[in-house]
PDB file of C-alpha atoms in Angstrom:
ATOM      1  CA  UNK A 251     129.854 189.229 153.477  1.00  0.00           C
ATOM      2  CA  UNK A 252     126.593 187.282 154.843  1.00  0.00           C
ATOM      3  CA  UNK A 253     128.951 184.981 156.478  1.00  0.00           C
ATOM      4  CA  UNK A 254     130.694 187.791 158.590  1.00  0.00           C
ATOM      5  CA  UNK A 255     127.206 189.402 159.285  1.00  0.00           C
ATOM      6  CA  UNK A 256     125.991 186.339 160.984  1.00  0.00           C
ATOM      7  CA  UNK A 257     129.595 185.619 162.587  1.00  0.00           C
ATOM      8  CA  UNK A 258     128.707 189.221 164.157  1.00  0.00           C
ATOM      9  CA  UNK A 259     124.969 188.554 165.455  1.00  0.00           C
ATOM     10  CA  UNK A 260     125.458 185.736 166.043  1.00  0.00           C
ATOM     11  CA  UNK A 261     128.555 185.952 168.474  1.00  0.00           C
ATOM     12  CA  UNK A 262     127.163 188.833 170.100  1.00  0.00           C
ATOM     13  CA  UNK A 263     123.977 187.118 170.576  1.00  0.00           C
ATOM     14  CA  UNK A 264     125.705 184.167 172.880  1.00  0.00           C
ATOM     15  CA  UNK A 265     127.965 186.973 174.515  1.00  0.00           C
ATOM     16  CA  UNK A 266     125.222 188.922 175.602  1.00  0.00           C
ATOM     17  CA  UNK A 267     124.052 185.862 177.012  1.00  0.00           C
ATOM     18  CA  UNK A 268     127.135 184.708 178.616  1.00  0.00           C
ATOM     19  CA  UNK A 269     127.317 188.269 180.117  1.00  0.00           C
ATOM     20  CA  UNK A 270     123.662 187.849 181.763  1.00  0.00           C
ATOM     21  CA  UNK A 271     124.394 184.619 182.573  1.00  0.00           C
ATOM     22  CA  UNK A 272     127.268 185.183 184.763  1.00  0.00           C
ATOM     23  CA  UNK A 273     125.543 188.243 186.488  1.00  0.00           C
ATOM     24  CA  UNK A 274     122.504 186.633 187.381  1.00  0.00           C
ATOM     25  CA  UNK A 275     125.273 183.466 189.278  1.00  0.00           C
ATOM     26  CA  UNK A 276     126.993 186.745 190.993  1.00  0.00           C
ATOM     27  CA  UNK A 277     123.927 188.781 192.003  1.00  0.00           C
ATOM     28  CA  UNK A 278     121.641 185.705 193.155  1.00  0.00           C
ATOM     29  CA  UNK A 279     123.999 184.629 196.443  1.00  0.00           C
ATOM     30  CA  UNK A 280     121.704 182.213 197.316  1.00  0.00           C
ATOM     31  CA  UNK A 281     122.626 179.826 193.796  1.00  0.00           C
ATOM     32  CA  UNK A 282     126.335 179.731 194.798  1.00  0.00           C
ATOM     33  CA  UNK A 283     127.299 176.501 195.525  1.00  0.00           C
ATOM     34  CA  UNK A 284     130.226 173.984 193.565  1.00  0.00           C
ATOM     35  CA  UNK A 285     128.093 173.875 190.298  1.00  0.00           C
ATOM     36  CA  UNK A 286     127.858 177.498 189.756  1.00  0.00           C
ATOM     37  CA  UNK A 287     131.167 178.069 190.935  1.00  0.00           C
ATOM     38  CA  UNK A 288     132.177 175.811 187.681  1.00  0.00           C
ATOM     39  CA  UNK A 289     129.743 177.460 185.377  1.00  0.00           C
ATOM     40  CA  UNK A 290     131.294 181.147 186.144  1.00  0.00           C
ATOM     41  CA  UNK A 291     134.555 179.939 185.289  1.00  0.00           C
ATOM     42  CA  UNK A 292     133.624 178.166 182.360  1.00  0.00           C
ATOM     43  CA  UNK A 293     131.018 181.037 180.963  1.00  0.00           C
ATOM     44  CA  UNK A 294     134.244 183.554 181.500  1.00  0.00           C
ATOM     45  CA  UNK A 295     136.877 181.713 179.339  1.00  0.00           C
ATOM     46  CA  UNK A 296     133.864 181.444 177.071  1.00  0.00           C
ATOM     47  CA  UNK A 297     133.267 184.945 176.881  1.00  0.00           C
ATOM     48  CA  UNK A 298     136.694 186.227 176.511  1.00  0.00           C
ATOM     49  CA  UNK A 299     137.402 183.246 173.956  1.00  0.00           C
ATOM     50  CA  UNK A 300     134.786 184.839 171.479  1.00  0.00           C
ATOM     51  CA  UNK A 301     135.232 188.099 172.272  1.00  0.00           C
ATOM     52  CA  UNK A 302     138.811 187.524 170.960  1.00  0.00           C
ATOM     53  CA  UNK A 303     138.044 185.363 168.079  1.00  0.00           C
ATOM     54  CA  UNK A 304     135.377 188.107 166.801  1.00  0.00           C
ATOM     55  CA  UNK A 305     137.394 191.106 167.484  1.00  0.00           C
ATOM     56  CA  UNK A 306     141.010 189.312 166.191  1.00  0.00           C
ATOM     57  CA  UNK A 307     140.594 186.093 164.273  1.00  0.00           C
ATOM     58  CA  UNK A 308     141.175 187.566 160.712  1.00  0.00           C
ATOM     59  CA  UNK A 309     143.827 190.072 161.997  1.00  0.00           C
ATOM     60  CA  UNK A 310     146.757 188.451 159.709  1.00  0.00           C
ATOM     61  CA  UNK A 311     148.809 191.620 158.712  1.00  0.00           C
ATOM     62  CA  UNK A 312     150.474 191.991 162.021  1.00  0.00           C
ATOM     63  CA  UNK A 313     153.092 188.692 163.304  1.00  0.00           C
ATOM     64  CA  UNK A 314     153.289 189.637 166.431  1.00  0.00           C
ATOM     65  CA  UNK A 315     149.385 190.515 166.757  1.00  0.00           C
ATOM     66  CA  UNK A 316     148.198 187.510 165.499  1.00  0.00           C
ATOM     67  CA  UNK A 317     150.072 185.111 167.458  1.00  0.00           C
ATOM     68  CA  UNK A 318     149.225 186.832 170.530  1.00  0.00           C
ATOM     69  CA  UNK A 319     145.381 186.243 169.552  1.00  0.00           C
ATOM     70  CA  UNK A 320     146.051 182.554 168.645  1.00  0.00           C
ATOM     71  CA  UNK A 321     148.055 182.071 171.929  1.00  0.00           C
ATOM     72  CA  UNK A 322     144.839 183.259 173.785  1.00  0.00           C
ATOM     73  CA  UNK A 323     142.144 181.908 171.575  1.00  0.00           C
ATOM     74  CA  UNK A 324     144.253 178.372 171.969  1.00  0.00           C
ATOM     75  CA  UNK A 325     144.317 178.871 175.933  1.00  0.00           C
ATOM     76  CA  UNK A 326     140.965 180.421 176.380  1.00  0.00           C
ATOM     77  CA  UNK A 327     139.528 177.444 174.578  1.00  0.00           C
ATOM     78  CA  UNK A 328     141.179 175.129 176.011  1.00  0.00           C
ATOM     79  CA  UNK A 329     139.893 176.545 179.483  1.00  0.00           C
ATOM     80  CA  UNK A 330     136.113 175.770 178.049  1.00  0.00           C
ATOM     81  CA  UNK A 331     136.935 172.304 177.940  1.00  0.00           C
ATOM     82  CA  UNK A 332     139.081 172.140 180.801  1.00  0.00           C
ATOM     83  CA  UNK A 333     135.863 173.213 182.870  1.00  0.00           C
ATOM     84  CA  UNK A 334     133.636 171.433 181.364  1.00  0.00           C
ATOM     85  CA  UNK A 335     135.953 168.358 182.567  1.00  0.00           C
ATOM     86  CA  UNK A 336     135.206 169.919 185.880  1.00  0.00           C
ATOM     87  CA  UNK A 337     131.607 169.542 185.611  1.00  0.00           C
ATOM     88  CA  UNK A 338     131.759 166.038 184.763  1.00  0.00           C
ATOM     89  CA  UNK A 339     134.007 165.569 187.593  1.00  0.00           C
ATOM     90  CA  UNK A 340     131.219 167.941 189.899  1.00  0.00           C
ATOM     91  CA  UNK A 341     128.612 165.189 188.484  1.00  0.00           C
ATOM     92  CA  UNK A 342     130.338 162.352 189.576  1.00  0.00           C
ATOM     93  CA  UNK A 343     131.126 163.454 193.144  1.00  0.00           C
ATOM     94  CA  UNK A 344     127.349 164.810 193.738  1.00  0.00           C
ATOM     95  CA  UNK A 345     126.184 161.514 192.463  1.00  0.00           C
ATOM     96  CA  UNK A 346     128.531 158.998 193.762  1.00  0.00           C
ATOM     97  CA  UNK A 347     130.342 160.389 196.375  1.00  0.00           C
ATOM     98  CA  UNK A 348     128.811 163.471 198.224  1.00  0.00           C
ATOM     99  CA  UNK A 349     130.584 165.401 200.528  1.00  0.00           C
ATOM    100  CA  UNK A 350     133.402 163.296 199.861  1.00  0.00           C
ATOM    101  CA  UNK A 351     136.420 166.162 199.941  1.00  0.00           C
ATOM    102  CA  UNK A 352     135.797 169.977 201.450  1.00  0.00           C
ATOM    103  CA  UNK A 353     134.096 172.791 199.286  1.00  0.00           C
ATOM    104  CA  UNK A 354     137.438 174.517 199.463  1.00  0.00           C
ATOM    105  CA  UNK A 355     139.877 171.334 198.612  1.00  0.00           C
ATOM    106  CA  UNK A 356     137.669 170.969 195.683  1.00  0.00           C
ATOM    107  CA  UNK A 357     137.334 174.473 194.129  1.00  0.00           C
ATOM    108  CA  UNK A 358     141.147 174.574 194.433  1.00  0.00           C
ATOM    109  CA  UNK A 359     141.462 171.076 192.269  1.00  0.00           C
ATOM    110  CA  UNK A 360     138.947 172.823 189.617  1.00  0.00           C
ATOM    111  CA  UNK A 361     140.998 175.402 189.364  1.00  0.00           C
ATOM    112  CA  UNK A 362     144.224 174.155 188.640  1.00  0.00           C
ATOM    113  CA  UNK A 363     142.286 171.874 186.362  1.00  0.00           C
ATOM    114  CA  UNK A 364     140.280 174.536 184.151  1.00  0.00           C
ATOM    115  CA  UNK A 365     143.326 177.176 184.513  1.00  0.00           C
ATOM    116  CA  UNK A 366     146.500 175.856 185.299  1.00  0.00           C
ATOM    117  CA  UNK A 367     146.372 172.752 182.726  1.00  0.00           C
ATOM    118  CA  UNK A 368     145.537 174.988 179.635  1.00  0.00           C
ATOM    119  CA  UNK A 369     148.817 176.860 180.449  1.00  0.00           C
ATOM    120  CA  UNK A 370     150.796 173.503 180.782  1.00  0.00           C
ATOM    121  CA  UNK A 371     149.658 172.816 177.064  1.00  0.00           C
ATOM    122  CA  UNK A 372     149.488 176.055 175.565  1.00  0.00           C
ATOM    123  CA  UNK A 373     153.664 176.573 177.092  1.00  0.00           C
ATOM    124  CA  UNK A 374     154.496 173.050 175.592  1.00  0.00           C
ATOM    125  CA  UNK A 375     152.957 173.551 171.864  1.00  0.00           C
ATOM    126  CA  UNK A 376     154.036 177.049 171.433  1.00  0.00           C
ATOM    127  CA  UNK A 377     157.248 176.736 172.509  1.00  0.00           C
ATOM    128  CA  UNK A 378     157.629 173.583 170.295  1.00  0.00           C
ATOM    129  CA  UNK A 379     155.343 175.003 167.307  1.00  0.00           C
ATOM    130  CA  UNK A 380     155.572 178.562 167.599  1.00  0.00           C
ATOM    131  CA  UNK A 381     155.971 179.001 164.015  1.00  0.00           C
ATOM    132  CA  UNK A 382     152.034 177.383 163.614  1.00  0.00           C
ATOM    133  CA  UNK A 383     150.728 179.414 165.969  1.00  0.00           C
ATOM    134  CA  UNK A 384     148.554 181.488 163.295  1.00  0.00           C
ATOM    135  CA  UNK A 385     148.405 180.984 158.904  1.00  0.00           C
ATOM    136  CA  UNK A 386     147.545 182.791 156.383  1.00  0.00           C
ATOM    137  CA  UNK A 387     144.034 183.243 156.765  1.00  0.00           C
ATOM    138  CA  UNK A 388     143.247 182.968 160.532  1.00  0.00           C
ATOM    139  CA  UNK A 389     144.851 183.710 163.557  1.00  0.00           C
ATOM    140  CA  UNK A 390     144.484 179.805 164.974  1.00  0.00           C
ATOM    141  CA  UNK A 391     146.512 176.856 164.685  1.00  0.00           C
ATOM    142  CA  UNK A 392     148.000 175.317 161.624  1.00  0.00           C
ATOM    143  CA  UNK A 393     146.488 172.189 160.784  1.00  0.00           C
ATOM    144  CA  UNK A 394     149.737 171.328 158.179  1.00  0.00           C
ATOM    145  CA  UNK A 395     152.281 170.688 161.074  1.00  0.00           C
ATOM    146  CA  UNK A 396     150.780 169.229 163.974  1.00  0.00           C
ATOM    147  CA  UNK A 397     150.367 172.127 166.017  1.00  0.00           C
ATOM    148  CA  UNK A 398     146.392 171.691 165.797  1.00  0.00           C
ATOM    149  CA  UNK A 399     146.744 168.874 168.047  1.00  0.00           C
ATOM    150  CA  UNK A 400     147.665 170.542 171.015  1.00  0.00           C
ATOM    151  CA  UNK A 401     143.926 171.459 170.969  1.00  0.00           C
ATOM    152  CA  UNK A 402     142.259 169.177 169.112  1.00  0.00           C
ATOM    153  CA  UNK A 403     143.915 166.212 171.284  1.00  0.00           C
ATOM    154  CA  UNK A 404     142.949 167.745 174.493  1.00  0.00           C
ATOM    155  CA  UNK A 405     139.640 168.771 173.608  1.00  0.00           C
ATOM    156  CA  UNK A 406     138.525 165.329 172.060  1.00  0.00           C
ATOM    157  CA  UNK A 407     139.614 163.461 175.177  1.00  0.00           C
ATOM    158  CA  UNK A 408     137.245 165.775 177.464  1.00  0.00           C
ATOM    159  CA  UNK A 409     134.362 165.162 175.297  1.00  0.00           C
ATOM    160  CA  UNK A 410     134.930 161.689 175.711  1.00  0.00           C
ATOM    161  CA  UNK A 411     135.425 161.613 179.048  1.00  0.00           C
ATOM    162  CA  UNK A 412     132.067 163.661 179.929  1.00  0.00           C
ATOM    163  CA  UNK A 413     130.599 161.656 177.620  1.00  0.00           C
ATOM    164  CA  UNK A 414     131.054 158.399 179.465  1.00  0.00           C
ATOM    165  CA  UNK A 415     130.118 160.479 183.000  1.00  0.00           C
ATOM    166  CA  UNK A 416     126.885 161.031 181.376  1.00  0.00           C
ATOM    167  CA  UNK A 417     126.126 157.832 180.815  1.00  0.00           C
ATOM    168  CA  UNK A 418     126.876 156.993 184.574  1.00  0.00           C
ATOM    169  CA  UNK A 419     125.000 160.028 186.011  1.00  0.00           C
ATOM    170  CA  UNK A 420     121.687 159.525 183.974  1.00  0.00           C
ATOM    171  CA  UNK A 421     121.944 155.989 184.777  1.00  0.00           C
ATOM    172  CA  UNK A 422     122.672 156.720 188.753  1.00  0.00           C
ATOM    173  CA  UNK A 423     120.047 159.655 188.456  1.00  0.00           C
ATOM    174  CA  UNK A 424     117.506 157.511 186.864  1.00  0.00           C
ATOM    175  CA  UNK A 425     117.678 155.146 190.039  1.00  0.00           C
ATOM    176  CA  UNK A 426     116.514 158.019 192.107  1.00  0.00           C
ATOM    177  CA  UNK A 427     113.783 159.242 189.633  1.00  0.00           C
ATOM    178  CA  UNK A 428     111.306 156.929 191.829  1.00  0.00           C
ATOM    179  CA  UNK A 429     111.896 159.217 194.909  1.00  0.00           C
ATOM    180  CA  UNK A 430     110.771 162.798 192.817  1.00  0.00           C
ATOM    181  CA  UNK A 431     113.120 164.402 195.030  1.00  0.00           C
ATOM    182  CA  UNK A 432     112.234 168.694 195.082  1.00  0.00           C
ATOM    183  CA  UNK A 433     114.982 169.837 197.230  1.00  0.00           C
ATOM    184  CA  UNK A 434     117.802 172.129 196.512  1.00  0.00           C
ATOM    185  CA  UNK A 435     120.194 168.963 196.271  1.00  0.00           C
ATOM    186  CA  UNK A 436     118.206 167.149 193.863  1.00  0.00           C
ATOM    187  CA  UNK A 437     117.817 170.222 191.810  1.00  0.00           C
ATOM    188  CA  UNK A 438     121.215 170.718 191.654  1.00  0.00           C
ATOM    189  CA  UNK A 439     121.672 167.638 190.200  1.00  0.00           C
ATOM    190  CA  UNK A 440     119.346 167.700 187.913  1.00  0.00           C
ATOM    191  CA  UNK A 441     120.573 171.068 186.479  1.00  0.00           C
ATOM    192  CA  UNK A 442     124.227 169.475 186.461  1.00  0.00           C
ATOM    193  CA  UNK A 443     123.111 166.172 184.182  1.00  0.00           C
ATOM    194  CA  UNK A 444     120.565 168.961 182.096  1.00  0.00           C
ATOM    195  CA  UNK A 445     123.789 171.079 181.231  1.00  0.00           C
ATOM    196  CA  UNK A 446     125.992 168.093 180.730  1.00  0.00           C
ATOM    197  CA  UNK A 447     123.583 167.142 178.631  1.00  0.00           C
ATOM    198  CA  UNK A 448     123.795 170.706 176.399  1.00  0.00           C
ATOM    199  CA  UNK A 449     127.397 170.900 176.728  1.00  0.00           C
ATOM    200  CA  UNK A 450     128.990 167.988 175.519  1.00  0.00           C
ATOM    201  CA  UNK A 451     127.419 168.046 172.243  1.00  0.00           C
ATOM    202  CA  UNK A 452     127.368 171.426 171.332  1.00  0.00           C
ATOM    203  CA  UNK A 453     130.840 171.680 171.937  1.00  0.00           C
ATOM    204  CA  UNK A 454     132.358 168.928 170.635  1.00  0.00           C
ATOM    205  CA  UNK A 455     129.590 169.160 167.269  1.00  0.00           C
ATOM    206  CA  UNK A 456     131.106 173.075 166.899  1.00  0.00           C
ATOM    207  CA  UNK A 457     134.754 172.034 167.229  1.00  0.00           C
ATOM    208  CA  UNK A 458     134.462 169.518 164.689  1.00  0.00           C
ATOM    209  CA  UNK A 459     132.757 171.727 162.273  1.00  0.00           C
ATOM    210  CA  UNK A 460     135.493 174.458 163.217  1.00  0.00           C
ATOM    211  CA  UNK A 461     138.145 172.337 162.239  1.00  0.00           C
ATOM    212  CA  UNK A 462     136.536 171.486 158.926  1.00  0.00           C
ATOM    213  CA  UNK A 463     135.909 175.048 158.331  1.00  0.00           C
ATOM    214  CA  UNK A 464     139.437 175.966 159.378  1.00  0.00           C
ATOM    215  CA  UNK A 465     141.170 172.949 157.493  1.00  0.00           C
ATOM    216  CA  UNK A 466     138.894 173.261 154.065  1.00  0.00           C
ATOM    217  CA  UNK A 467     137.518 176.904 153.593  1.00  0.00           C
ATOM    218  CA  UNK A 468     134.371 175.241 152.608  1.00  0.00           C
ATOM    219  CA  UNK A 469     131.383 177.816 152.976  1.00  0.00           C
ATOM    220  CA  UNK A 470     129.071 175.176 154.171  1.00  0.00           C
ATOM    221  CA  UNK A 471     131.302 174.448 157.272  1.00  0.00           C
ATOM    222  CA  UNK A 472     132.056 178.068 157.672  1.00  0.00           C
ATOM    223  CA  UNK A 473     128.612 178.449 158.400  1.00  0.00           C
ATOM    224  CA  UNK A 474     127.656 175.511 160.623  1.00  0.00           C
ATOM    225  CA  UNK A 475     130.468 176.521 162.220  1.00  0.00           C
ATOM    226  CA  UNK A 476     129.183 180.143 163.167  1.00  0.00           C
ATOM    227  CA  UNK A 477     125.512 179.037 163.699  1.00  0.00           C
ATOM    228  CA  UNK A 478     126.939 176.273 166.258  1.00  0.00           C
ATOM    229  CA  UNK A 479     129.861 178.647 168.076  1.00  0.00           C
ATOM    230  CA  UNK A 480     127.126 180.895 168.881  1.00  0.00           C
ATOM    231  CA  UNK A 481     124.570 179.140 170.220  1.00  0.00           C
ATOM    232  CA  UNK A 482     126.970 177.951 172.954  1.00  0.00           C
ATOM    233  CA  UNK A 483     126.201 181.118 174.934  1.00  0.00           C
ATOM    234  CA  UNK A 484     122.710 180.789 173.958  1.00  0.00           C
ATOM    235  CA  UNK A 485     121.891 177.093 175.326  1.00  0.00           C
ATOM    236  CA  UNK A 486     124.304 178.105 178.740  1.00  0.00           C
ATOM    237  CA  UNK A 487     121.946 180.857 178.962  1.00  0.00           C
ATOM    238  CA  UNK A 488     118.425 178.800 178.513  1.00  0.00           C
ATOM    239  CA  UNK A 489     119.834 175.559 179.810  1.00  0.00           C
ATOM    240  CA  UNK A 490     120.964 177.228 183.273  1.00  0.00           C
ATOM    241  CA  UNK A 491     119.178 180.289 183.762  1.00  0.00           C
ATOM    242  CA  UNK A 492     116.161 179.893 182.148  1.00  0.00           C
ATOM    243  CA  UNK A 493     115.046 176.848 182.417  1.00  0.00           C
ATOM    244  CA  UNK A 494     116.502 176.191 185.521  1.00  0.00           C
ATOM    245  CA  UNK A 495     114.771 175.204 188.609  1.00  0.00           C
ATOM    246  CA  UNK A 496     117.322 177.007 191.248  1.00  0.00           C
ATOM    247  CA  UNK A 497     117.106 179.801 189.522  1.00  0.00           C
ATOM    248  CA  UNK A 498     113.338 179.859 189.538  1.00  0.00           C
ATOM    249  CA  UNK A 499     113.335 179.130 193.386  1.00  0.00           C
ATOM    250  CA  UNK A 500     115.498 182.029 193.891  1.00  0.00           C
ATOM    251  CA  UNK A 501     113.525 184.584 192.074  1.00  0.00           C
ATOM    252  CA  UNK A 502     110.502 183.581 193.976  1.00  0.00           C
ATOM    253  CA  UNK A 503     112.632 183.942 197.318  1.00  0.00           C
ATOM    254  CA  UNK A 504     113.416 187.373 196.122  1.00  0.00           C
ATOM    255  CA  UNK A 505     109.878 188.472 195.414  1.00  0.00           C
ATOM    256  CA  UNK A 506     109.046 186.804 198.779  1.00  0.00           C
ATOM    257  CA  UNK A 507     111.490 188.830 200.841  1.00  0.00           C
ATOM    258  CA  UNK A 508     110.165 191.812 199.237  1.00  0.00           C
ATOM    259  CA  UNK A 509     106.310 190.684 199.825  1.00  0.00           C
ATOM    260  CA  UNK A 510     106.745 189.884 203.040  1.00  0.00           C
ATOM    261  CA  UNK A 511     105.985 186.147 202.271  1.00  0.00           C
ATOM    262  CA  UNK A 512     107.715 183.844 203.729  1.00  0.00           C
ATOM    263  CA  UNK A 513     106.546 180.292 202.543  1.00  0.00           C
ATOM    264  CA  UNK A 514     108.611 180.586 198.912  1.00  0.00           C
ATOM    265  CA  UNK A 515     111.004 180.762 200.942  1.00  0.00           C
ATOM    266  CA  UNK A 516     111.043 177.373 202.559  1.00  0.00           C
ATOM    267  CA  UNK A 517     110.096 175.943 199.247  1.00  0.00           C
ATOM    268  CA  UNK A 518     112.518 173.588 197.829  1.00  0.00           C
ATOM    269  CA  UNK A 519     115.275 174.567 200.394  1.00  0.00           C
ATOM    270  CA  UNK A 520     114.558 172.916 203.615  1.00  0.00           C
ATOM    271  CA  UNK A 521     112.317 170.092 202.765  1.00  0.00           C
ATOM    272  CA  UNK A 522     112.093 167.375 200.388  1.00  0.00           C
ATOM    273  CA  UNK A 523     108.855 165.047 199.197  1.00  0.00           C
ATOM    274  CA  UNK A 524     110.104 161.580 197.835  1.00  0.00           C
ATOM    275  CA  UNK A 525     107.181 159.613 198.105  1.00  0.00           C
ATOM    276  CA  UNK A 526     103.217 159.837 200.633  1.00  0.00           C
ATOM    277  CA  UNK A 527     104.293 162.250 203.769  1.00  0.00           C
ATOM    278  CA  UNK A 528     107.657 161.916 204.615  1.00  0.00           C
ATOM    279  CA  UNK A 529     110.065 164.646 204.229  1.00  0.00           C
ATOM    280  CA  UNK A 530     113.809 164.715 204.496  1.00  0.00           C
ATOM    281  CA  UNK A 531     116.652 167.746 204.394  1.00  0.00           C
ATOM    282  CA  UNK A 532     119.212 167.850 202.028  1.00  0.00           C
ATOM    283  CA  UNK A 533     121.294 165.984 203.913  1.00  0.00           C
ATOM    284  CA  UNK A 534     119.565 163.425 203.934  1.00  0.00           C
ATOM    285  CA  UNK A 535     119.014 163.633 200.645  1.00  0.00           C
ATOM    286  CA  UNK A 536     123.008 163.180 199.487  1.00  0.00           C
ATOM    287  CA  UNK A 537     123.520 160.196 202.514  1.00  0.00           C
ATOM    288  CA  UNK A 538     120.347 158.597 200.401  1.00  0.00           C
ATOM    289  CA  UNK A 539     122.103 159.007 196.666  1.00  0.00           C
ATOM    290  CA  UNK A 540     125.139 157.886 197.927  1.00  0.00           C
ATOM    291  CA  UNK A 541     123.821 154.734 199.059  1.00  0.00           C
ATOM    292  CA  UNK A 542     121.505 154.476 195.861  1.00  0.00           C
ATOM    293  CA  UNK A 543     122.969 151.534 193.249  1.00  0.00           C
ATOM    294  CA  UNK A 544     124.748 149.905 195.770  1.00  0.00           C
TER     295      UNK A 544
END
C-alpha cells in the first residue's frame, strides 16, 4: 500500500513538473531555439508515458486493455530515449559543427528520429511478440520471451551513445571555459551539456532498476524504481527551468519590457565578454567554437 502511495506522489510530482516545464518553453518565445524544440518533445512523450503507466500499468483483467497500454507505454518510452538521442546529436552539432544543416532540415531529422523510429520498433516486436506484450502482473513487456528487448536493446544503446557525446562535449566545452563566454550561444550550450548531464543517468539508473523490479518483484527495486521514475520530471524541471540561465535572462527581459527598462534586455543576447574589453555576437561566438580543438 506505501508503495502505491508513493508511486502516486511521486508520479504526479514529476508530471506537474513536466506540465510547467513545457508551458514555461511555449509561453517564453524568446527560449525557442533547436534545444528547446528537443526538450518539448522529449518532456511530452515523458508526460504521456507516466500518465499511462500510473493510470494503466496494473490494469490486467482486460486483454485487449492491457496490451493497448503496453503498446503505448513501450512506444512512449521509447520516444524518451529516442529524444534524448536527439539531444546528444543537438550537442554535437552546437559544439562541433554549428550551423552546419538549416533549423528546418534538422527539426525534421529529430523528428523522424524521436517519433518515427519508436514506431519502426514498436510495429516489428509486437507484431513478432504480440503475445508478450503485457503478463500477469503488469501491463509491460515479458521479460521470459525476448520481447523485453525490443526496449531494453534500444534504450541501452542511446545511453551509451550520449554517454560517449558527453565525454566529447565536456571535453570540447572545457576548451572554451578560458573565454567565460555570457552570450545566448554559450548559454545554450551550457544548458545542453547541464541536461545531458541529468539525463543520461537518471534514465538509464531508473530503467535498470525498472527492469529489476519488473523481472524480480523485489520490494527494494520496486521502490528505487518509483523514487527514480519520478524524479525524472523533477530534475527536467530544476535542471532546465530553474536553474537555467536562458530562462533567467528571459524573465528579466519580461520584467524589463514591463518596467520600461531596456538594458536586461541587451544582456546576454547581443554581446558577449570572453576575456579584458572585447565583445563579440553570437555569431561570432559559434565561428569561434567551431574552430576551438582544431
Amino acid at each position: 500500500m506505501a508503495l502505491e502511495y508513493l508511486t502516486i506522489i511521486g508520479l504526479c510530482l514529476s508530471i506537474v513538473c513536466l506540465c510547467a516545464t513545457i508551458i514555461i518553453l511555449v509561453f517564453l518565445k524568446h527560449l525557442r531555439s533547436q534545444r528547446t524544440f528537443i526538450l518539448k518533445n522529449l518532456c511530452f512523450a515523458l508526460l504521456v508515458a507516466q500518465i499511462t503507466f500510473l493510470a494503466g500499468i496494473d490494469q490486467t483483467a482486460e486483454r485487449g486493455i492491457c496490451l493497448g497500454i503496453t503498446v503505448i507505454l513501450h512506444y512512449f518510452f521509447l520516444a524518451v530515449f529516442m529524444w534524448m538521442l536527439c539531444q546528444g546529436i543537438d550537442m554535437l552539432l552546437t559544439l562541433y559543427a554549428p550551423e552546419s544543416l538549416g533549423k528546418t532540415t534538422i527539426s525534421v531529422i529529430m523528428c523522424i528520429i524521436g517519433w518515427m523510429t519508436p514506431v519502426l520498433i514498436v510495429s516489428v516486436a509486437a507484431g513478432l511478440k504480440y503475445n508478450d506484450y503485457g503478463t500477469a502482473k503488469y501491463c509491460w513487456l515479458s521479460q521470459h520471451d525476448g520481447a523485453i528487448y525490443a526496449f531494453v536493446g534500444p534504450a541501452l544503446t542511446v545511453v551509451m551513445v550520449n554517454t560517449v557525446v558527453l565525454i566529447f562535449s565536456v571535453v570540447k566545452f572545457y576548451k572554451l571555459k578560458k573565454y567565460e563566454p555570457d552570450c545566448m550561444a554559450a548559454k545554450r550550450s551550457r544548458a545542453a551539456v547541464k541536461s545531458g548531464l541529468v539525463m543520461v543517468p537518471v534514465l538509464g539508473i531508473t530503467w535498470v532498476f525498472g527492469l529489476l523490479a519488473f523481472d524480480k518483484s523485489t520490494v527494494v527495486f520496486m521502490y528505487i524504481f518509483v523514487i527514480l521514475n519520478a524524479s525524472q520530471g523533477v530534475g527536467i524541471f530544476l535542471t532546465n527551468i530553474v536553474l537555467n540561465e536562458e530562462v533567467k535572462d528571459e524573465y528579466k527581459r519580461v520584467r524589463s519590457r514591463k518596467t520600461g527598462d531596456s538594458s536586461a534586455e541587451q544582456d546576454g543576447e547581443l554581446k558577449c565578454d570572453w576575456s579584458g574589453n572585447t565583445y563579440i555576437t553570437d555569431d561570432m561566438l559559434r565561428d569561434k567554437i567551431a574552430r576551438v580543438g582544431n
